[in-house]
Short mmCIF file of C-alpha atoms and ligand atoms in Angstrom, two decimals:
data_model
loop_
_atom_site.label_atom_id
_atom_site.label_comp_id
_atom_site.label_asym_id
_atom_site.label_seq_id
_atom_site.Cartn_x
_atom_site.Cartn_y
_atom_site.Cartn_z
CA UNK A 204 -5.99 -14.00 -19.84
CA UNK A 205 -6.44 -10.61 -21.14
CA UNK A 206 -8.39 -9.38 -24.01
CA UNK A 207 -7.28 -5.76 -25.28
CA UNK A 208 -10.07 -4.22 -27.32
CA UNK A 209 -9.66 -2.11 -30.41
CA UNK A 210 -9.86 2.14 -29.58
CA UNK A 211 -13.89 3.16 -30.08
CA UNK A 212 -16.27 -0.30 -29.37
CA UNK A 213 -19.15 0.17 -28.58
CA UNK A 214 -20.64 -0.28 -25.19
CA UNK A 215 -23.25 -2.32 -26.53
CA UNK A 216 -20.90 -4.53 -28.08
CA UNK A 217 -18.40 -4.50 -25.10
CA UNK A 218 -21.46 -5.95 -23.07
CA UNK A 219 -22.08 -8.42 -25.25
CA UNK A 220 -18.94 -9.52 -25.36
CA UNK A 221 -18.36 -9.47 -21.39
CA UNK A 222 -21.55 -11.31 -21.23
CA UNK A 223 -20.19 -14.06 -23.33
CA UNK A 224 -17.18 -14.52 -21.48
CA UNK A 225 -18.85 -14.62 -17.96
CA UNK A 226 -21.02 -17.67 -19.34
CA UNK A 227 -18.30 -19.53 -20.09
CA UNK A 228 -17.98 -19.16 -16.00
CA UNK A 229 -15.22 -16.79 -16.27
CA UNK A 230 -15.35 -13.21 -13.63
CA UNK A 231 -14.13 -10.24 -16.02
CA UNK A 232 -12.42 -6.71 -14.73
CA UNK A 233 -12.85 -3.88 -16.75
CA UNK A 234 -10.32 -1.34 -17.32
CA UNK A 235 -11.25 1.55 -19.34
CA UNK A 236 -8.10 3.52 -19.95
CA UNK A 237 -7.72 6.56 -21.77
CA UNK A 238 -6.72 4.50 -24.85
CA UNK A 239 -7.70 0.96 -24.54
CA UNK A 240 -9.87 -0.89 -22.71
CA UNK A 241 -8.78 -3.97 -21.45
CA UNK A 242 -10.84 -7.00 -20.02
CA UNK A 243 -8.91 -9.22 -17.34
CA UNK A 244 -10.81 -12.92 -17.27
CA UNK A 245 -10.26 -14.49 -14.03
CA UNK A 246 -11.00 -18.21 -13.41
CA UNK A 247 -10.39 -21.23 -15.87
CA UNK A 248 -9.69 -20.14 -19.00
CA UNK A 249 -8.55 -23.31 -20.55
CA UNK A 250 -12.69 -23.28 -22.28
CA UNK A 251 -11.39 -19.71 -23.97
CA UNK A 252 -10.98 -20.57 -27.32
CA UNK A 253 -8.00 -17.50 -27.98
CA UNK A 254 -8.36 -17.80 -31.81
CA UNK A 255 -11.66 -17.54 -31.76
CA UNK A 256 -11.71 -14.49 -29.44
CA UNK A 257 -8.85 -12.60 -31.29
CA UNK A 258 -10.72 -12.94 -34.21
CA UNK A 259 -13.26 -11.15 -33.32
CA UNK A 260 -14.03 -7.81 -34.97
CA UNK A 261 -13.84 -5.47 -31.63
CA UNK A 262 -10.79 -7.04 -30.10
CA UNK A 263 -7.13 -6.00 -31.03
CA UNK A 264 -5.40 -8.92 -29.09
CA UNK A 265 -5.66 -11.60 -26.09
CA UNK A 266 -2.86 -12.74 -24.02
CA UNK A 267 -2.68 -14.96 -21.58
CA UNK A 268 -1.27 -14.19 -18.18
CA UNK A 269 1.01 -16.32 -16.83
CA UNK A 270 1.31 -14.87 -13.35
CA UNK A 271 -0.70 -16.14 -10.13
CA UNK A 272 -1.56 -12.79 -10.01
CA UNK A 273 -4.34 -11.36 -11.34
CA UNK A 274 -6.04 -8.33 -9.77
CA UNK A 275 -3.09 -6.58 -9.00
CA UNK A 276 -1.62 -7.49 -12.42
CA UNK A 277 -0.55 -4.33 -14.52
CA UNK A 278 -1.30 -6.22 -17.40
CA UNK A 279 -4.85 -5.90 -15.95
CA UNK A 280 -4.34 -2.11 -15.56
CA UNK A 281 -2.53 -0.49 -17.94
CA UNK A 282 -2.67 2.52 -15.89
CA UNK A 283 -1.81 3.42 -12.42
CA UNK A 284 -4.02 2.82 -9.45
CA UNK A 285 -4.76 6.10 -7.94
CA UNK A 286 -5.72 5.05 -4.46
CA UNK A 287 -7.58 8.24 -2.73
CA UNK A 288 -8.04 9.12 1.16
CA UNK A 289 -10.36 11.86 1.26
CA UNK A 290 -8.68 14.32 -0.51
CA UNK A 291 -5.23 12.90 -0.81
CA UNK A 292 -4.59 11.20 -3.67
CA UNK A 293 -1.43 8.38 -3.79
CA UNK A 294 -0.36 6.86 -7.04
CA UNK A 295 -0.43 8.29 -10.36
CA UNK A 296 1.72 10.95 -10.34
CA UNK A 297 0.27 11.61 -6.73
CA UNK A 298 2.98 11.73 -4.09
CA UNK A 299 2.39 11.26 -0.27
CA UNK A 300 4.17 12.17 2.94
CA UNK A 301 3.11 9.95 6.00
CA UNK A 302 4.84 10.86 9.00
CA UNK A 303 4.40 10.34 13.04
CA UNK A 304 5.37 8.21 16.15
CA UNK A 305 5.99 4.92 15.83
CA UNK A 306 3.57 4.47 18.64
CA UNK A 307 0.63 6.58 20.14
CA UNK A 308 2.08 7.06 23.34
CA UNK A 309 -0.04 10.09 24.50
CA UNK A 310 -2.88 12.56 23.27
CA UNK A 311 -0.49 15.20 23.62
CA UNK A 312 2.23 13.78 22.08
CA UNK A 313 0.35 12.75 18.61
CA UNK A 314 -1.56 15.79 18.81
CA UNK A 315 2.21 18.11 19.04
CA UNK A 316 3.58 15.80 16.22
CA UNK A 317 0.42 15.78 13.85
CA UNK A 318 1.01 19.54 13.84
CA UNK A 319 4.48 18.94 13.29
CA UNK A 320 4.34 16.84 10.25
CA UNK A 321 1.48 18.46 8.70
CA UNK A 322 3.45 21.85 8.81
CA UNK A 323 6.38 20.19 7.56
CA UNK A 324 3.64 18.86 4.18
CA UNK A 325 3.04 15.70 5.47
CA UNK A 326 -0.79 14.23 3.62
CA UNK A 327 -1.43 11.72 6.32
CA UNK A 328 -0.28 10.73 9.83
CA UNK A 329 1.03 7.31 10.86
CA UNK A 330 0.83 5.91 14.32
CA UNK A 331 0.50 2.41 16.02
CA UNK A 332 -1.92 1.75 18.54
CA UNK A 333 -1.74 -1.74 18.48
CA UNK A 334 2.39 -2.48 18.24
CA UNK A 335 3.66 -5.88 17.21
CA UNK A 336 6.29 -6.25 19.71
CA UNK A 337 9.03 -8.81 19.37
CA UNK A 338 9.06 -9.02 23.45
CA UNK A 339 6.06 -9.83 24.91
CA UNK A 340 7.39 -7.57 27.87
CA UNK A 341 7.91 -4.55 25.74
CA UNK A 342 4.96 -1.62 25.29
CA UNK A 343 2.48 -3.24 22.87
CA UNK A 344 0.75 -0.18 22.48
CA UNK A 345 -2.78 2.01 23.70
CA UNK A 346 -4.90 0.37 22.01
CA UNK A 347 -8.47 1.45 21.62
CA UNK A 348 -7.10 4.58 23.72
CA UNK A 349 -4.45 5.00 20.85
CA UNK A 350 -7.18 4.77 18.00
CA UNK A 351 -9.09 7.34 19.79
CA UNK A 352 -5.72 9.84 20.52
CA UNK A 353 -5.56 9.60 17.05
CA UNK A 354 -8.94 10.71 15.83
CA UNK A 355 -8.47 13.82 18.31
CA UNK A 356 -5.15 14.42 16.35
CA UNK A 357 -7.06 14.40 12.96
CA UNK A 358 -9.59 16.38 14.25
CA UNK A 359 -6.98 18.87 15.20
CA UNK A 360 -5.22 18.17 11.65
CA UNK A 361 -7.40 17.52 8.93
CA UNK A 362 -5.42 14.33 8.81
CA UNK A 363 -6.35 10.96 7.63
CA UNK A 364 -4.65 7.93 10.24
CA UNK A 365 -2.91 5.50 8.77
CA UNK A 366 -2.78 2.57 11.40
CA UNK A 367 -1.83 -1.12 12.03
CA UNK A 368 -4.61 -3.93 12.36
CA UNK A 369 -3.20 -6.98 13.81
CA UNK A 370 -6.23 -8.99 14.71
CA UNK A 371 -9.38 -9.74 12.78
CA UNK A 372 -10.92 -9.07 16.36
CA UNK A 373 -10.72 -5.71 16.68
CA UNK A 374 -12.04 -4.71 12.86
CA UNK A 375 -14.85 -3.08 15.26
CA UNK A 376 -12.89 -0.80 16.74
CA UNK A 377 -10.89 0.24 13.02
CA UNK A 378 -14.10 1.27 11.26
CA UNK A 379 -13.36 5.13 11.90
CA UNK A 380 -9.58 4.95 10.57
CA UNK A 381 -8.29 6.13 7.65
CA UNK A 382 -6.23 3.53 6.54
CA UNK A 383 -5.84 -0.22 7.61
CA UNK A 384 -1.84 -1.24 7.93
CA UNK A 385 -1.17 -4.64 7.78
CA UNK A 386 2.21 -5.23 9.36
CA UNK A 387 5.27 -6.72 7.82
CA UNK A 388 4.26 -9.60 10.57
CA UNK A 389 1.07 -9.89 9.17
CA UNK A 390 1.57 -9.80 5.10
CA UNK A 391 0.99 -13.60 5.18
CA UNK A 392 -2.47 -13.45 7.72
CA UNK A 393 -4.80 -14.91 4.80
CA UNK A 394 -7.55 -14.80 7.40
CA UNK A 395 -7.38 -11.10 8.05
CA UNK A 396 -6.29 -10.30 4.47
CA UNK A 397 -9.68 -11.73 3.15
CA UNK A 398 -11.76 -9.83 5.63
CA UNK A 399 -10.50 -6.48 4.61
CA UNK A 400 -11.03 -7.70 1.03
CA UNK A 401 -14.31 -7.46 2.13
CA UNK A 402 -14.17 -3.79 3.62
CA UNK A 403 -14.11 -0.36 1.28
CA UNK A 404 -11.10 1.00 3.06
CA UNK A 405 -7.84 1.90 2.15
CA UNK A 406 -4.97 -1.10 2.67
CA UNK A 407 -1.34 -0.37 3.41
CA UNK A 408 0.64 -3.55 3.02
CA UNK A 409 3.41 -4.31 4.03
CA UNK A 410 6.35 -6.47 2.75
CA UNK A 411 7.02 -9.41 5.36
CA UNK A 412 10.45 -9.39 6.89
CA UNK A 413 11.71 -12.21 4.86
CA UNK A 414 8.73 -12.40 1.92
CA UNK A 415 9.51 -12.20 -1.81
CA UNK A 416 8.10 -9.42 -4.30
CA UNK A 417 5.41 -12.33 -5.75
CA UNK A 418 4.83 -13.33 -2.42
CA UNK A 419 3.89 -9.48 -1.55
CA UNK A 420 1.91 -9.63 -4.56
CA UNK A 421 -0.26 -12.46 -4.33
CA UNK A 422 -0.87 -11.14 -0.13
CA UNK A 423 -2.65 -8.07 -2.14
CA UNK A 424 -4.32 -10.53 -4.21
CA UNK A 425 -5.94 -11.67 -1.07
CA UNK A 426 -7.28 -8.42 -0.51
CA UNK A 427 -8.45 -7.48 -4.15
CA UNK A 428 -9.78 -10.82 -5.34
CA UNK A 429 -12.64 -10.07 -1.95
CA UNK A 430 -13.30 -7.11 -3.67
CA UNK A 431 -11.25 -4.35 -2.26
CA UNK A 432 -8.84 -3.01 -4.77
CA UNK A 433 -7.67 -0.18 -2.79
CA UNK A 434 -4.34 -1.31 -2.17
CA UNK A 435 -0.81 0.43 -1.31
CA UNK A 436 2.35 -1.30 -1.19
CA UNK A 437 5.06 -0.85 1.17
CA UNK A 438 8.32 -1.82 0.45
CA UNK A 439 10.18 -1.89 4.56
CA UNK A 440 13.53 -3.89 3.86
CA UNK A 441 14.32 -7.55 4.26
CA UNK A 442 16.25 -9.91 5.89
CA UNK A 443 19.47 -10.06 5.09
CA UNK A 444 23.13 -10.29 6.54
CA UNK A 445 23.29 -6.57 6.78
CA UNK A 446 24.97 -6.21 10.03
CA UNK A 447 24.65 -2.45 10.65
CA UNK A 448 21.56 -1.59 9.81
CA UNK A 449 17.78 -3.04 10.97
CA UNK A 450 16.87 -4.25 7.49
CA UNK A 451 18.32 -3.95 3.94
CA UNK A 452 16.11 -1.46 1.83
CA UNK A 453 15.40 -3.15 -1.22
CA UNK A 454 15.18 -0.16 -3.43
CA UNK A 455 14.90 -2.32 -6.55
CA UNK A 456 11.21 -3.33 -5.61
CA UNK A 457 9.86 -0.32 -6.18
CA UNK A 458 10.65 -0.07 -10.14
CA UNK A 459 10.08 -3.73 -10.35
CA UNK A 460 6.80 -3.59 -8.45
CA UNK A 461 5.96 -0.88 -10.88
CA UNK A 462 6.73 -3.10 -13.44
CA UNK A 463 4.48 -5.70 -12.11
CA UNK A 464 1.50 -3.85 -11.01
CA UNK A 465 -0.47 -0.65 -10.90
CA UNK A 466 -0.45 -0.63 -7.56
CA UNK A 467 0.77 2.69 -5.38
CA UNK A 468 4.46 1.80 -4.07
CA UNK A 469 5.03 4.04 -0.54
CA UNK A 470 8.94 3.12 1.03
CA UNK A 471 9.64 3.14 4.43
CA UNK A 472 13.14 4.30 5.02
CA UNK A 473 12.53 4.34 8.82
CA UNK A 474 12.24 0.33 9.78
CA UNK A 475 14.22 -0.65 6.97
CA UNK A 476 17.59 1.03 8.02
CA UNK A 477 16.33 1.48 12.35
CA UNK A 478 18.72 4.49 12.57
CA UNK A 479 17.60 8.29 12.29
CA UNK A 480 20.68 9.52 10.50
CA UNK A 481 20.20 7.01 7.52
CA UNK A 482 16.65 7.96 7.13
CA UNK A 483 16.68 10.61 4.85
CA UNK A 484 18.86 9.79 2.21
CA UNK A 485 17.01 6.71 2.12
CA UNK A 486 14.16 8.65 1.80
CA UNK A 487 15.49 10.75 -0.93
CA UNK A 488 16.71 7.66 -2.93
CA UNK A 489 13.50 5.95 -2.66
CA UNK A 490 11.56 9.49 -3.92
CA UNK A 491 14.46 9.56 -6.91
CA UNK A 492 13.27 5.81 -7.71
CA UNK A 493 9.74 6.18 -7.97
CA UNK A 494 8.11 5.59 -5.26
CA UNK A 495 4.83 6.96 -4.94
CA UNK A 496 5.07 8.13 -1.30
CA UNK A 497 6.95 7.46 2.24
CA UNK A 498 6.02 6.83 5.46
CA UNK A 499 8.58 8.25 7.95
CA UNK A 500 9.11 7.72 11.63
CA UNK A 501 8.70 11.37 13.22
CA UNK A 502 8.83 11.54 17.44
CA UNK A 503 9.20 14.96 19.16
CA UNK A 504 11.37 13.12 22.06
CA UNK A 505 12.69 10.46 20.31
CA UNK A 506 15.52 9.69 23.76
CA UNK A 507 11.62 8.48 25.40
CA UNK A 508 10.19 7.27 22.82
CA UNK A 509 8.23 3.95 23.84
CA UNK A 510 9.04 2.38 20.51
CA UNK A 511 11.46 2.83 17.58
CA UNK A 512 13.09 5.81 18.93
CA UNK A 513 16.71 4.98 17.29
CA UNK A 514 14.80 5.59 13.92
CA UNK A 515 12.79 8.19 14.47
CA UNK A 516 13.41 12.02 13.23
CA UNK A 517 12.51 14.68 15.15
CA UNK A 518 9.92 17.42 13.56
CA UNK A 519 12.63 19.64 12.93
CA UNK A 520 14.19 17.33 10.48
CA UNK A 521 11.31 15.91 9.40
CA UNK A 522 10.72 19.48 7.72
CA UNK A 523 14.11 19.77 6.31
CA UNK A 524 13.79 16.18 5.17
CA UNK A 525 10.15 16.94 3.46
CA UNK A 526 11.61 20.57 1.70
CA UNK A 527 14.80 17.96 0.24
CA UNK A 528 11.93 15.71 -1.10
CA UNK A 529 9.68 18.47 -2.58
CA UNK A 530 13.35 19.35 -4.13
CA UNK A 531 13.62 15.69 -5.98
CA UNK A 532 9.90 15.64 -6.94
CA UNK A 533 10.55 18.64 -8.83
CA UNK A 534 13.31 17.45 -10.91
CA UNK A 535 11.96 14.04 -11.64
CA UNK A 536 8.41 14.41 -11.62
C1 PEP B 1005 5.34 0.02 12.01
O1 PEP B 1005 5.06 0.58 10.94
O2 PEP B 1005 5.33 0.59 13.11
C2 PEP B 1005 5.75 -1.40 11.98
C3 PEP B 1005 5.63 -2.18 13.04
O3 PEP B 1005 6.28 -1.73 10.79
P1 PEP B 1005 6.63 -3.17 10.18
O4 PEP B 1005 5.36 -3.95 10.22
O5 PEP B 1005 7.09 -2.84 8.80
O6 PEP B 1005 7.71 -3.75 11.04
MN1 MN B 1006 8.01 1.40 14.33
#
């Protein structure tokens, strides 16, 4: 349920108010927008007597929300989440470029393409140290060798990692990074979504391979109801009979997750079509339909790459990619 309250209340009479409502049991979020403040009750309503409340003097309406969820609900949040790293700023009006290998394969490498990227404008650098791999035979990754290539890189840089977590074990080893990614793989962990509910780090999550947009949203529910609401989605593509490409970019998520919630919605173009040459104008679609940033697949030997090399741009047109997005921003922005 949400209770909208009328422009100018008091805080003394907000707080009573809230007070009331969290004796009947209930947890409230607060959302003081520039013109209304809403309160989100979470928990049983059915002892909220909605006449009663509406007819109060400082409230304007009540609602009740029908949708399982709640934190991530933009009926919550009126406004846009602006999620910030640092200095960068997604969401909002805020647009990001994350770029790098799909894999930290060497201190040299993510060093040269950290560089690379952040020349090009890239905000943040991507780069797997611990690699879901569909073959067990197949490089899984550096590791805790990776995490600590990349901290040389942002050294280097100036910037923030965005990396995958796959295990609740190695938390430890992530409490220097940027930005936790939760794989497609993963978007259905509940365990390890909880437990970064319960860290103040930034979350990248992404869609599963074959999971639904409510699906997607109640896996960020996991995160926000533990009390981390510093939450991207990342729309990757699905599952579908597409026969060409990896995945089928579902391009319609990202208006309908703005719809849905005030979430930050990043795209990336790079797993969801597997092949370099269909990464930008993927890219540039997603950037002309809202999305709020990308994360792109950039390799400076792509032929050797250890991972994800078909889908991978080199820096070079990484930079022509980022001036064509700059391009779009300006026009629709
Ligand atoms: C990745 O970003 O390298 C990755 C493995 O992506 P996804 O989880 O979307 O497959
Ligand atoms: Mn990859």
């Amino acid at each position: 349920m949400i209770v909208v309250l009328k422009h100018g209340v008091s805080d003394e009479k907000k707080a009573q108010l809230i007070a009331w409502l969290e004796a009947l049991g209930l947890k409230i979020h607060i959302s003081n927008g520039e013109f209304q403040t809403v309160l989100g009750l979470i928990g049983d309503t059915t002892s909220v007597d909605i006449d009663l409340v509406e007819s109060l003097e400082i409230v304007d309406s009540v609602k009740r929300v029908t949708e399982p969820f709640k934190c991530c609900n933009r009926k919550f949040h009126p406004d846009d989440m602006i999620v910030e790293i640092g200095d960068v700023k997604v969401g909002g009006g805020n647009f990001v470029m994350i770029a790098g290998p799909c894999s930290v394969e060497s201190e040299e490498q993510i060093v040269a393409v950290a560089k690379a990227v952040k020349a090009a404008g890239a905000k943040m650098m991507r780069g797997g140290a611990f690699k879901p791999r569909t073959s067990p035979y197949d490089f899984a990754g550096l590791k805790a060798t990776g995490l600590e290539y990349l901290k040389i890189a942002r050294q280097e840089t100036g910037l923030p990692i965005v990396t995958e977590l796959m295990n609740i074990m190695d938390l430890p080893l992530f409490e220097d990074v940027d930005v936790i990614q939760v794989g497609a793989r993963n978007m259905q962990n509940f365990d390890l979504l909880r437990e970064l509910g319960r860290m103040n780090k930034p979350i990248l999550l992404k869609r599963g391979l074959a999971n639904t947009l409510k699906e997607l949203l109640m896996s960020a529910e996991y995160i926000m109801a533990n009390g981390n609401e510093r939450v991207m989605l990342c729309e990757r593509g699905i599952r579908t009979f597409s026969d060409y490409t990896r995945n089928t970019l579902d391009l319609a998520a990202v208006p309908m997750l703005h719809q849905l919630t005030h979430l930050p919605i990043i795209v990336d173009p790079s797993h969801a079509t597997g092949i370099a040459k269909l990464v930008p104008p993927m890219a540039m679609a997603a950037t002309a339909g809202g999305a709020d940033g990308l994360i792109i697949e950039v390799h400076n030997d792509p032929i050797h790459a250890l991972c994800d090399g078909a889908q991978s741009l080199r820096p070079e047109e990484f930079a022509e990619l980022a001036d064509k997005i700059r391009a779009i921003r300006g026009v629709i922005a």
